PDB file of C-alpha atoms in Angstrom:
ATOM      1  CA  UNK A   1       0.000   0.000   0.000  1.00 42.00           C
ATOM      2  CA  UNK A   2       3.126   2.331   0.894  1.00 41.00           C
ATOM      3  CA  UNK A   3       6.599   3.017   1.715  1.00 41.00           C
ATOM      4  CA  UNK A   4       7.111   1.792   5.766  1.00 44.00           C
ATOM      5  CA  UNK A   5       9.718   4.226   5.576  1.00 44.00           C
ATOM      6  CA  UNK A   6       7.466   7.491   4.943  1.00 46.00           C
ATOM      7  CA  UNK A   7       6.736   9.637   7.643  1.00 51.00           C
ATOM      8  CA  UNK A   8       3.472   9.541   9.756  1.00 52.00           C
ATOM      9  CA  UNK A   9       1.662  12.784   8.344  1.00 51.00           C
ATOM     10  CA  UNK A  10       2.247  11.498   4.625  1.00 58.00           C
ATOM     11  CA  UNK A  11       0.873   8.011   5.947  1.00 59.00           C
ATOM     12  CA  UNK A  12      -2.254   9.251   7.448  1.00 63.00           C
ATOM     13  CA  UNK A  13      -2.443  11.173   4.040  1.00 66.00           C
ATOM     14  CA  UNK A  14      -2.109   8.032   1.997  1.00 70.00           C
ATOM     15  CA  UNK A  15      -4.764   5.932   4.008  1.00 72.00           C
ATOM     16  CA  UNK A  16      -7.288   8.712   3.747  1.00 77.00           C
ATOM     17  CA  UNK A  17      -6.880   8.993  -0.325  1.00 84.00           C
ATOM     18  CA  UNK A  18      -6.216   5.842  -1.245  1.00 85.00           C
ATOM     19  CA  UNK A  19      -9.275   3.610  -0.246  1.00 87.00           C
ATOM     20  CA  UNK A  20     -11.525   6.267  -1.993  1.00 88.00           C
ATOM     21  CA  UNK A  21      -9.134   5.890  -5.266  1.00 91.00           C
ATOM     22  CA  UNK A  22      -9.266   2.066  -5.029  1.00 90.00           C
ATOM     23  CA  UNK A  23     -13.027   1.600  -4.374  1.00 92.00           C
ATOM     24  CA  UNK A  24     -13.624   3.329  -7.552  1.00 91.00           C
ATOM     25  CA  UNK A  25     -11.496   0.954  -9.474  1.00 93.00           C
ATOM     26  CA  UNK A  26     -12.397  -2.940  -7.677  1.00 92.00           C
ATOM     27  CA  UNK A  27     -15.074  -4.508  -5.774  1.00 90.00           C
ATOM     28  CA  UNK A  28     -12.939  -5.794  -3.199  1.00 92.00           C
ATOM     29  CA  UNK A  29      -8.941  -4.545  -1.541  1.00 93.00           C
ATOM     30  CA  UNK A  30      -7.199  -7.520   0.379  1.00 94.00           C
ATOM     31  CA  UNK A  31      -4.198  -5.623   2.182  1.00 93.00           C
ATOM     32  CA  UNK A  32      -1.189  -6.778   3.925  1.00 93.00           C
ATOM     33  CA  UNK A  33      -0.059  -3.959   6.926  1.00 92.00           C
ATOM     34  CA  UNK A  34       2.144  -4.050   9.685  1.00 89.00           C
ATOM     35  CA  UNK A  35      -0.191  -1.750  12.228  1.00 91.00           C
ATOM     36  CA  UNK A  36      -3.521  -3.704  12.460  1.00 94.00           C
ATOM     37  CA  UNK A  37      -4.886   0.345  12.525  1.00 91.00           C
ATOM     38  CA  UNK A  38      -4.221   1.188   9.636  1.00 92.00           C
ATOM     39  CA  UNK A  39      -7.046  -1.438   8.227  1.00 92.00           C
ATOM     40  CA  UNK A  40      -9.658   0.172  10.644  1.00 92.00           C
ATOM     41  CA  UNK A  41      -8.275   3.253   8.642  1.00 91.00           C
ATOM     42  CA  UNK A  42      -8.829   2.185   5.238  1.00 91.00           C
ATOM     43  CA  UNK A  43     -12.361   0.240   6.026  1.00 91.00           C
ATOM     44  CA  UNK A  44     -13.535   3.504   7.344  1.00 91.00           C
ATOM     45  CA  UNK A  45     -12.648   5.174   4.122  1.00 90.00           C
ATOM     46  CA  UNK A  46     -13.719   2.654   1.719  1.00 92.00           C
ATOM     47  CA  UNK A  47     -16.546   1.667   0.206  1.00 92.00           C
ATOM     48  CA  UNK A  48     -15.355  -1.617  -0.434  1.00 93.00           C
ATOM     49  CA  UNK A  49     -15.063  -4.517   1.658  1.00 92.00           C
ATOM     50  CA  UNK A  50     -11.402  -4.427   3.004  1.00 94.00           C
ATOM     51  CA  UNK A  51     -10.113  -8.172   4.129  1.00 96.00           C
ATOM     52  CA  UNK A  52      -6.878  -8.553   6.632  1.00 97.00           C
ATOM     53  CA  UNK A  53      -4.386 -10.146   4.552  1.00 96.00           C
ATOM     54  CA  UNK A  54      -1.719  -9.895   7.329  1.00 95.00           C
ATOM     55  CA  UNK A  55      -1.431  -7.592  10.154  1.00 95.00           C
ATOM     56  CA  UNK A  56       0.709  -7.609  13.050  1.00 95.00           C
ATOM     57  CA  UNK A  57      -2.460  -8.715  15.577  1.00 96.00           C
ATOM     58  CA  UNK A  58      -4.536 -11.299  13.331  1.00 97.00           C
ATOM     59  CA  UNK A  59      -3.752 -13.522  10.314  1.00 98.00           C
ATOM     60  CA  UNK A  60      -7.513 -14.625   9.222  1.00 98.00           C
ATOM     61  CA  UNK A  61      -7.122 -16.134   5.636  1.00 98.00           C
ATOM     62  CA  UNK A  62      -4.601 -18.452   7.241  1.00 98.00           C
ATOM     63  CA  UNK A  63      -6.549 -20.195   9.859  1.00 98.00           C
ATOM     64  CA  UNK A  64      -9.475 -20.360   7.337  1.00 98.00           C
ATOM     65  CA  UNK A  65      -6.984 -22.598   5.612  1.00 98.00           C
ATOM     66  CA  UNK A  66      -5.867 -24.031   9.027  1.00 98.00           C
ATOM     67  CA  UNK A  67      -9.507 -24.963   9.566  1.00 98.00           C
ATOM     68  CA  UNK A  68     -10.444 -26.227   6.164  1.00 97.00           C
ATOM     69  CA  UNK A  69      -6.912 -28.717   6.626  1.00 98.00           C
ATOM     70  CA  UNK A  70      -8.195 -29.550   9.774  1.00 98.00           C
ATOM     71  CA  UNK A  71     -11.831 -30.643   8.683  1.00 96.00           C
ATOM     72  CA  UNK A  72     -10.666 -32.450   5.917  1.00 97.00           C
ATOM     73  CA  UNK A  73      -8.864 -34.347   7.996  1.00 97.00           C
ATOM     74  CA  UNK A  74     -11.004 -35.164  10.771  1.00 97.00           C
ATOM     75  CA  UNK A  75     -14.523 -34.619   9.182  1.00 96.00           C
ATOM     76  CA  UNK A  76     -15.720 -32.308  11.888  1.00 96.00           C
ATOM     77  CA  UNK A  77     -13.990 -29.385  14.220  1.00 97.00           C
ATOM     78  CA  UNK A  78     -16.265 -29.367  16.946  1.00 97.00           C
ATOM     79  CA  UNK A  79     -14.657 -30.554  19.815  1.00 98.00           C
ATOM     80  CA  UNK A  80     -11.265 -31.408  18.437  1.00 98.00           C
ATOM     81  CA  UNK A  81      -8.192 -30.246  20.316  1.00 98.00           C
ATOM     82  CA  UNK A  82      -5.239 -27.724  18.365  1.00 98.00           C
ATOM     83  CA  UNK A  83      -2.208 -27.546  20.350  1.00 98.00           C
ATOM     84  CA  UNK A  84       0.490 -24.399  19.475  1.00 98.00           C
ATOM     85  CA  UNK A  85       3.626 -24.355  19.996  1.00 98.00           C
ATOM     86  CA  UNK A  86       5.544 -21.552  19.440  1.00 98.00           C
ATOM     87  CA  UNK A  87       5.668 -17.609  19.488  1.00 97.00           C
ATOM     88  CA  UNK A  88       2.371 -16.056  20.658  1.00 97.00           C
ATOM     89  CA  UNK A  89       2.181 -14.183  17.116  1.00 97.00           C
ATOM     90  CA  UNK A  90      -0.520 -12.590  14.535  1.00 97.00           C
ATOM     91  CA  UNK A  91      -0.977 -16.582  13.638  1.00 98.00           C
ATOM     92  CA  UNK A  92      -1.798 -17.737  17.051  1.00 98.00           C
ATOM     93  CA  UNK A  93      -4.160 -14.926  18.123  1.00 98.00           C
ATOM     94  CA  UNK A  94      -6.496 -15.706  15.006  1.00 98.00           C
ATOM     95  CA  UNK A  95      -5.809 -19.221  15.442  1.00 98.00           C
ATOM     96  CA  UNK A  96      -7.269 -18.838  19.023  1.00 98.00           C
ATOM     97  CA  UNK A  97     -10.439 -17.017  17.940  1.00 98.00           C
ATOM     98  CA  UNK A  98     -11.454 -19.323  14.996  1.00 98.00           C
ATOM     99  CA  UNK A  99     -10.764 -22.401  17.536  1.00 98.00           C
ATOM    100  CA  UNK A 100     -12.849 -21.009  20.316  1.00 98.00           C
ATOM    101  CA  UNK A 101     -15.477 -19.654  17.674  1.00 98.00           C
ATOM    102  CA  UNK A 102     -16.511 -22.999  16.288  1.00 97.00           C
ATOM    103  CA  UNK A 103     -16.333 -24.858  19.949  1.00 98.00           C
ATOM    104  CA  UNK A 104     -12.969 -26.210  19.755  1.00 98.00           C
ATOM    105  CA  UNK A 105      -9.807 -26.915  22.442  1.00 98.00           C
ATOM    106  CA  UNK A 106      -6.955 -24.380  21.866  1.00 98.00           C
ATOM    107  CA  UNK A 107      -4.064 -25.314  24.219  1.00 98.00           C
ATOM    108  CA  UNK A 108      -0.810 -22.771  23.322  1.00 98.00           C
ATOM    109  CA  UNK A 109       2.218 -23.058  24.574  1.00 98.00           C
ATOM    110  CA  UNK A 110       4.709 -19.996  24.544  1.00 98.00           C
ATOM    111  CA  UNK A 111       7.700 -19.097  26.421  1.00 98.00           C
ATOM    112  CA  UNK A 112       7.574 -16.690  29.419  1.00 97.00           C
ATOM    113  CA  UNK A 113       7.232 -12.846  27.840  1.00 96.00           C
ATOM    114  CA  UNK A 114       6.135 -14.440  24.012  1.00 97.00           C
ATOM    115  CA  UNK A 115       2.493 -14.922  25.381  1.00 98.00           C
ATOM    116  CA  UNK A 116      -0.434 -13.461  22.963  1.00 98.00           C
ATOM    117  CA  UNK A 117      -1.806 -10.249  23.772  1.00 98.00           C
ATOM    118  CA  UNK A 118      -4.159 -10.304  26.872  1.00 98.00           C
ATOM    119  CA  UNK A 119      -7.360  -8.496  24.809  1.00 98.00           C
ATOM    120  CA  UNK A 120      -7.242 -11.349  21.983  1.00 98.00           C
ATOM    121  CA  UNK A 121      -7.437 -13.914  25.166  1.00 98.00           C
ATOM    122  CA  UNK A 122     -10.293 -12.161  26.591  1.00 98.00           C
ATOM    123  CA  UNK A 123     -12.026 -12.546  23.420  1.00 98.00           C
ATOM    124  CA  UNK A 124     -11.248 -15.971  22.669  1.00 98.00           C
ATOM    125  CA  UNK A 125     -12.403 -17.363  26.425  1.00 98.00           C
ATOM    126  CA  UNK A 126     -15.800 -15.284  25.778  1.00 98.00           C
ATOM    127  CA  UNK A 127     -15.673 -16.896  22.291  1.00 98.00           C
ATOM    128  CA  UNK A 128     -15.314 -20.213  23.914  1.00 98.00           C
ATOM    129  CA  UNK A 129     -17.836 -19.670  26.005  1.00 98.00           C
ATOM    130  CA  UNK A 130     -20.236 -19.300  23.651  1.00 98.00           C
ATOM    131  CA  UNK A 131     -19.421 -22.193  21.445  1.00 98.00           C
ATOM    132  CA  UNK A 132     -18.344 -24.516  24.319  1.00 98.00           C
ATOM    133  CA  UNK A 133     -15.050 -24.706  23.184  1.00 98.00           C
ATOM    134  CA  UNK A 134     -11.664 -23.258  25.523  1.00 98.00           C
ATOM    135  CA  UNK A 135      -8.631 -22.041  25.913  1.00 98.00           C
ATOM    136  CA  UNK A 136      -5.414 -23.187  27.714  1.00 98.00           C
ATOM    137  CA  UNK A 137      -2.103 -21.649  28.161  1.00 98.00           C
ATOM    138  CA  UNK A 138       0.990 -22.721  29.306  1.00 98.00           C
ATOM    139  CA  UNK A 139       4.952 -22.053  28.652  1.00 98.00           C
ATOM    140  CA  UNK A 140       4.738 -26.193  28.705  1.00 98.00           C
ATOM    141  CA  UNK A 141       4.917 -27.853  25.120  1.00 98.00           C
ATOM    142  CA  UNK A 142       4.166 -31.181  26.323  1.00 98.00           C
ATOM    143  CA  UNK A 143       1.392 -29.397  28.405  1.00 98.00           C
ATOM    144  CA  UNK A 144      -0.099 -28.372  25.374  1.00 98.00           C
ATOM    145  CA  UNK A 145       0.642 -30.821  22.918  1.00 98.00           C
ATOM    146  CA  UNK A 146      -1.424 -34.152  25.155  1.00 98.00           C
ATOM    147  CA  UNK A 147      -3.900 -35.356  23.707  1.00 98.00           C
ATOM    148  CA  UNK A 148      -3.997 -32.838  20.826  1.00 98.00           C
ATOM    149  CA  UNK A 149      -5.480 -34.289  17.225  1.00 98.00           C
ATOM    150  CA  UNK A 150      -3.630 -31.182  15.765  1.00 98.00           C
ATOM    151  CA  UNK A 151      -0.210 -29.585  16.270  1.00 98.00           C
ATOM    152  CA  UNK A 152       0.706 -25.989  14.982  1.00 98.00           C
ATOM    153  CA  UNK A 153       3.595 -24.147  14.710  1.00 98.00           C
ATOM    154  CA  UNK A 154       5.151 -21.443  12.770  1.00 97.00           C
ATOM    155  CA  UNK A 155       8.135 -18.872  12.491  1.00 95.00           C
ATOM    156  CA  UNK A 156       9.803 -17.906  15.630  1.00 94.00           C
ATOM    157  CA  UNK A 157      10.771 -14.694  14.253  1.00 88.00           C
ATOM    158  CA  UNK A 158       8.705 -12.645  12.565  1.00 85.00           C
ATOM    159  CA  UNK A 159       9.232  -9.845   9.780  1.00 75.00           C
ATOM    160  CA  UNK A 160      10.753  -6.716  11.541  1.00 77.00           C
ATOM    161  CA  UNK A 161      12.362  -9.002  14.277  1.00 81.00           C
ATOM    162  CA  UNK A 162      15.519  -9.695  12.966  1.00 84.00           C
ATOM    163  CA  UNK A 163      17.317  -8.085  15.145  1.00 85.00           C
ATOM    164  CA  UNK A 164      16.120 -10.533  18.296  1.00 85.00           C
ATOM    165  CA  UNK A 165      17.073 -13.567  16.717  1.00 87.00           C
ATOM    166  CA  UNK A 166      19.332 -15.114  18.968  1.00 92.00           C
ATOM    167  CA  UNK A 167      17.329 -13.620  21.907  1.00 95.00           C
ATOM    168  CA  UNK A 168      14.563 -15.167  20.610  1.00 95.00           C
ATOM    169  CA  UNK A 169      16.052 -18.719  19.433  1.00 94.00           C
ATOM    170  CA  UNK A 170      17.501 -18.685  23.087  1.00 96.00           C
ATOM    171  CA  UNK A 171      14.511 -17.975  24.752  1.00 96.00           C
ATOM    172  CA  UNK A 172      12.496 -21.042  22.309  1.00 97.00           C
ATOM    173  CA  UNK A 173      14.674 -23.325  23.647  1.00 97.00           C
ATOM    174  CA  UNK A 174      12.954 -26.713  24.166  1.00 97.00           C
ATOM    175  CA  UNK A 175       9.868 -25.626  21.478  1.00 98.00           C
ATOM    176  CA  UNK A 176      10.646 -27.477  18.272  1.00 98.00           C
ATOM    177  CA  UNK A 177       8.609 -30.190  17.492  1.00 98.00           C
ATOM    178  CA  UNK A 178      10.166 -33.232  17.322  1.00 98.00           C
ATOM    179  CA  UNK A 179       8.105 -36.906  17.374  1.00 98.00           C
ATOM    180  CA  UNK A 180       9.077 -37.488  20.767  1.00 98.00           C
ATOM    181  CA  UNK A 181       6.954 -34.217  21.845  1.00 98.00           C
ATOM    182  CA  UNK A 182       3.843 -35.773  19.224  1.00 98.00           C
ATOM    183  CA  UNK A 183       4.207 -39.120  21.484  1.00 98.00           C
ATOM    184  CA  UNK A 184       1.820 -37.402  23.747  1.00 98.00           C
ATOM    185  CA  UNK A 185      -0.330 -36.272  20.883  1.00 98.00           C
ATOM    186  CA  UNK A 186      -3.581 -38.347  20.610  1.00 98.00           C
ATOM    187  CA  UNK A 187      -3.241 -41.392  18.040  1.00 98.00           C
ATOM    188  CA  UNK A 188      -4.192 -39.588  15.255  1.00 98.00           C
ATOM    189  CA  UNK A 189      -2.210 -36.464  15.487  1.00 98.00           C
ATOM    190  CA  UNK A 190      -1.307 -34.539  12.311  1.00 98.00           C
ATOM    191  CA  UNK A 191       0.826 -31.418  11.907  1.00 98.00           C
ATOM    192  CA  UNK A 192       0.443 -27.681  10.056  1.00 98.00           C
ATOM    193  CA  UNK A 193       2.881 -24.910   9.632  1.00 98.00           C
ATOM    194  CA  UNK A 194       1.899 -21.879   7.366  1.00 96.00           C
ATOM    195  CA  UNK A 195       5.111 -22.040   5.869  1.00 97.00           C
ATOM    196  CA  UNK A 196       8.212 -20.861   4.767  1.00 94.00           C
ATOM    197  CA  UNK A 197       9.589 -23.328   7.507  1.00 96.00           C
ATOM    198  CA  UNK A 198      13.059 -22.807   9.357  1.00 94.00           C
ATOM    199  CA  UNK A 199      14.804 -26.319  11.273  1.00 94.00           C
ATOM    200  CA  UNK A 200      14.491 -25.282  14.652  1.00 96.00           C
ATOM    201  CA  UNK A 201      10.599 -24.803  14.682  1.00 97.00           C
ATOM    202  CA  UNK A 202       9.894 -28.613  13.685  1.00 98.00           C
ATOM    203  CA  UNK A 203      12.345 -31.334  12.499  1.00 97.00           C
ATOM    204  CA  UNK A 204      12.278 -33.661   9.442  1.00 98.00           C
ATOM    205  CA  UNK A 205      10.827 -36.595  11.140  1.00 98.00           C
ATOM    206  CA  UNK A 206       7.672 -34.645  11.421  1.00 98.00           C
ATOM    207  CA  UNK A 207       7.387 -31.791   8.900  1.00 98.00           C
ATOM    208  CA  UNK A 208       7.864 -34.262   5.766  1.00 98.00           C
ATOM    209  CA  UNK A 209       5.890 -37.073   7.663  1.00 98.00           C
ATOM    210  CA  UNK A 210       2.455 -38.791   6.463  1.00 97.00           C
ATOM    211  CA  UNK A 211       1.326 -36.704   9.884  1.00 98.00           C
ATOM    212  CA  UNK A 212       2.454 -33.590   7.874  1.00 98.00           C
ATOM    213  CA  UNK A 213      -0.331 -31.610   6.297  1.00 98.00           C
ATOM    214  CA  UNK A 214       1.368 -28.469   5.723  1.00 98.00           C
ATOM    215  CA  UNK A 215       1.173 -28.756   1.680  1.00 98.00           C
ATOM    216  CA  UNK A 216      -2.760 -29.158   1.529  1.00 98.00           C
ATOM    217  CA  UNK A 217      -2.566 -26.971   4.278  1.00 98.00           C
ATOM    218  CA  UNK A 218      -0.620 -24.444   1.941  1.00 98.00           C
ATOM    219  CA  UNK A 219      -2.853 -25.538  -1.152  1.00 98.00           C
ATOM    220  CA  UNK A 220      -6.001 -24.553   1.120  1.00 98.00           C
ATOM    221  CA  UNK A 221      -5.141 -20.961   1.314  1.00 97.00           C
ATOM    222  CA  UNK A 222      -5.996 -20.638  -2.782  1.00 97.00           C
ATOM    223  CA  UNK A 223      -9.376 -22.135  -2.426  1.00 96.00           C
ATOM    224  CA  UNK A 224     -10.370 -20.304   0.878  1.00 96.00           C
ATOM    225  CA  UNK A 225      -9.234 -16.883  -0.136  1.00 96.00           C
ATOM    226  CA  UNK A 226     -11.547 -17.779  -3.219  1.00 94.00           C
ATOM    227  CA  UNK A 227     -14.264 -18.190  -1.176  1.00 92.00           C
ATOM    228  CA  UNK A 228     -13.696 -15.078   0.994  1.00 94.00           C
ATOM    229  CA  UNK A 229     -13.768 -12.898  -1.990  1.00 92.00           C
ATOM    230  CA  UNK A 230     -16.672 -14.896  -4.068  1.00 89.00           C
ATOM    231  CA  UNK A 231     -18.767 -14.423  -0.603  1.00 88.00           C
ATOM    232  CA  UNK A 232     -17.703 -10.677  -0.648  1.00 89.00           C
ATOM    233  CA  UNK A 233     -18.167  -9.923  -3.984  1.00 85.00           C
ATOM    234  CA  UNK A 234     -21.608 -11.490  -4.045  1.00 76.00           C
ATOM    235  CA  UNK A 235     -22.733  -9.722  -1.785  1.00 63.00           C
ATOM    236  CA  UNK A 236     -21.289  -6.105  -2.520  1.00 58.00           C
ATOM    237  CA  UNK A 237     -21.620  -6.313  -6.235  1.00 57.00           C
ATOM    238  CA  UNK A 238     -23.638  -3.107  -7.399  1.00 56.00           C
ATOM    239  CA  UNK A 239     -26.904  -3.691  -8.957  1.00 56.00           C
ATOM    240  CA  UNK A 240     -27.523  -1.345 -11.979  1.00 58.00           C
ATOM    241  CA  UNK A 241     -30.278  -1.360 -14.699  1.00 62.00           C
ATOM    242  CA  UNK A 242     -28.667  -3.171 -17.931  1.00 56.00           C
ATOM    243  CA  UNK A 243     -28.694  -0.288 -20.596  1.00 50.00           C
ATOM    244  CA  UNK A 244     -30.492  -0.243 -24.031  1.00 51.00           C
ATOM    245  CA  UNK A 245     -28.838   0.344 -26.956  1.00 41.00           C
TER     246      UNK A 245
END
């Protein structure tokens, strides 16, 4: 959308123009941002739906893949348990409000001071609440990971954290995902990652496994993205009067 580098008066600028520009020219904007504001700025001026591609708080198209995986797998979601392991990132905290939504058991683990953001909690135990589903946390992978039918991980270090990689490979310690941690798993355990994949989040042994669903998993995000936009489009297309000629 623009340069990260300008300055915050010619951002605020941007977001205020742009969205009226683009909602002239397509039915629909999907947009990747760091600051999960700056999509609450350009949904309030568009016109258009406006879907989160990627923000720094939520990753939604991803866990609708996650989810479609997961039920094509298992034939349901109610009731199943996901187990994270990992950084308590953009991926977990919409991973922990589609679980809790649809009445799943979200157990994340997360070392001390990597924990997701306390209002995204609050919403996913209300969530769960509703749906009968819950939410467990723990700085414990094998606390997490028993009994689990699915176990998630993904990047320890996100974009912009460069700079706190070995603070942050130190501090993951103990968090890669190795068959020995998946003995604990229920029997029929199976694996995602949202990809690209780095050795010390999960091992061979289980990333190119039969357990492994990480490439449907990756093929999912085409066919639910499709569906996000079809359902959008659908229902925002305008209606005009077909001309004579």
């Amino acid at each position: 959308m623009h340069n990260h580098q300008s300055n915050c008066k010619s951002k605020s600028a941007i977001l205020l123009y742009i969205p009226s520009v683009l909602s002239r020219l397509v039915d629909v904007l999907v947009a990747r941002v760091y600051r999960h504001s700056d999509l609450d700025e350009l949904a309030l001026h568009s016109s258009i739906p406006i879907i989160n591609g990627l923000s720094e708080v939520y990753h939604p198209l991803q866990i609708l893949a996650d989810l479609q995986t997961i039920q094509e797998r298992f034939g349901q979601l109610r009731d199943l348990t996901v187990s994270w392991v990992g950084d308590g990132n953009n991926v977990l905290h919409s991973l922990m409000i589609g679980c809790t939504k649809l009445g799943m058991h979200m157990r994340a683990a997360t070392p001390k001071g990597y924990e997701p953001i306390p209002k995204v909690i609050e919403k996913a135990k209300a969530f769960g609440k509703e749906s009968g589903g819950s939410l467990y946390l723990t700085d414990d992978p094998r606390d997490a990971v028993c009994g689990a039918q699915c176990i998630v991980t993904d990047t320890w270090i996100s974009m912009g954290q460069e700079e706190e990689s070995k603070q942050r490979i130190k501090a993951f310690e103990g968090y890669q995902v190795t068959p020995q941690l998946c003995e604990i798993a229920s029997r029929d355990w199976c694996f995602l990652h949202c990809l690209p994949r780095h050795q010390e989040e999960v091992n061979d042994e289980v990333f190119y496994s039969d357990r492994s669903l990480v490439f449907p998993e990756a093929e999912n995000r085409k066919w639910t993205v499709m569906a996000v936009l079809l359902s959008l489009i659908k229902e925002h297309l305008p209606v005009t009067t077909r001309p004579t000629f």
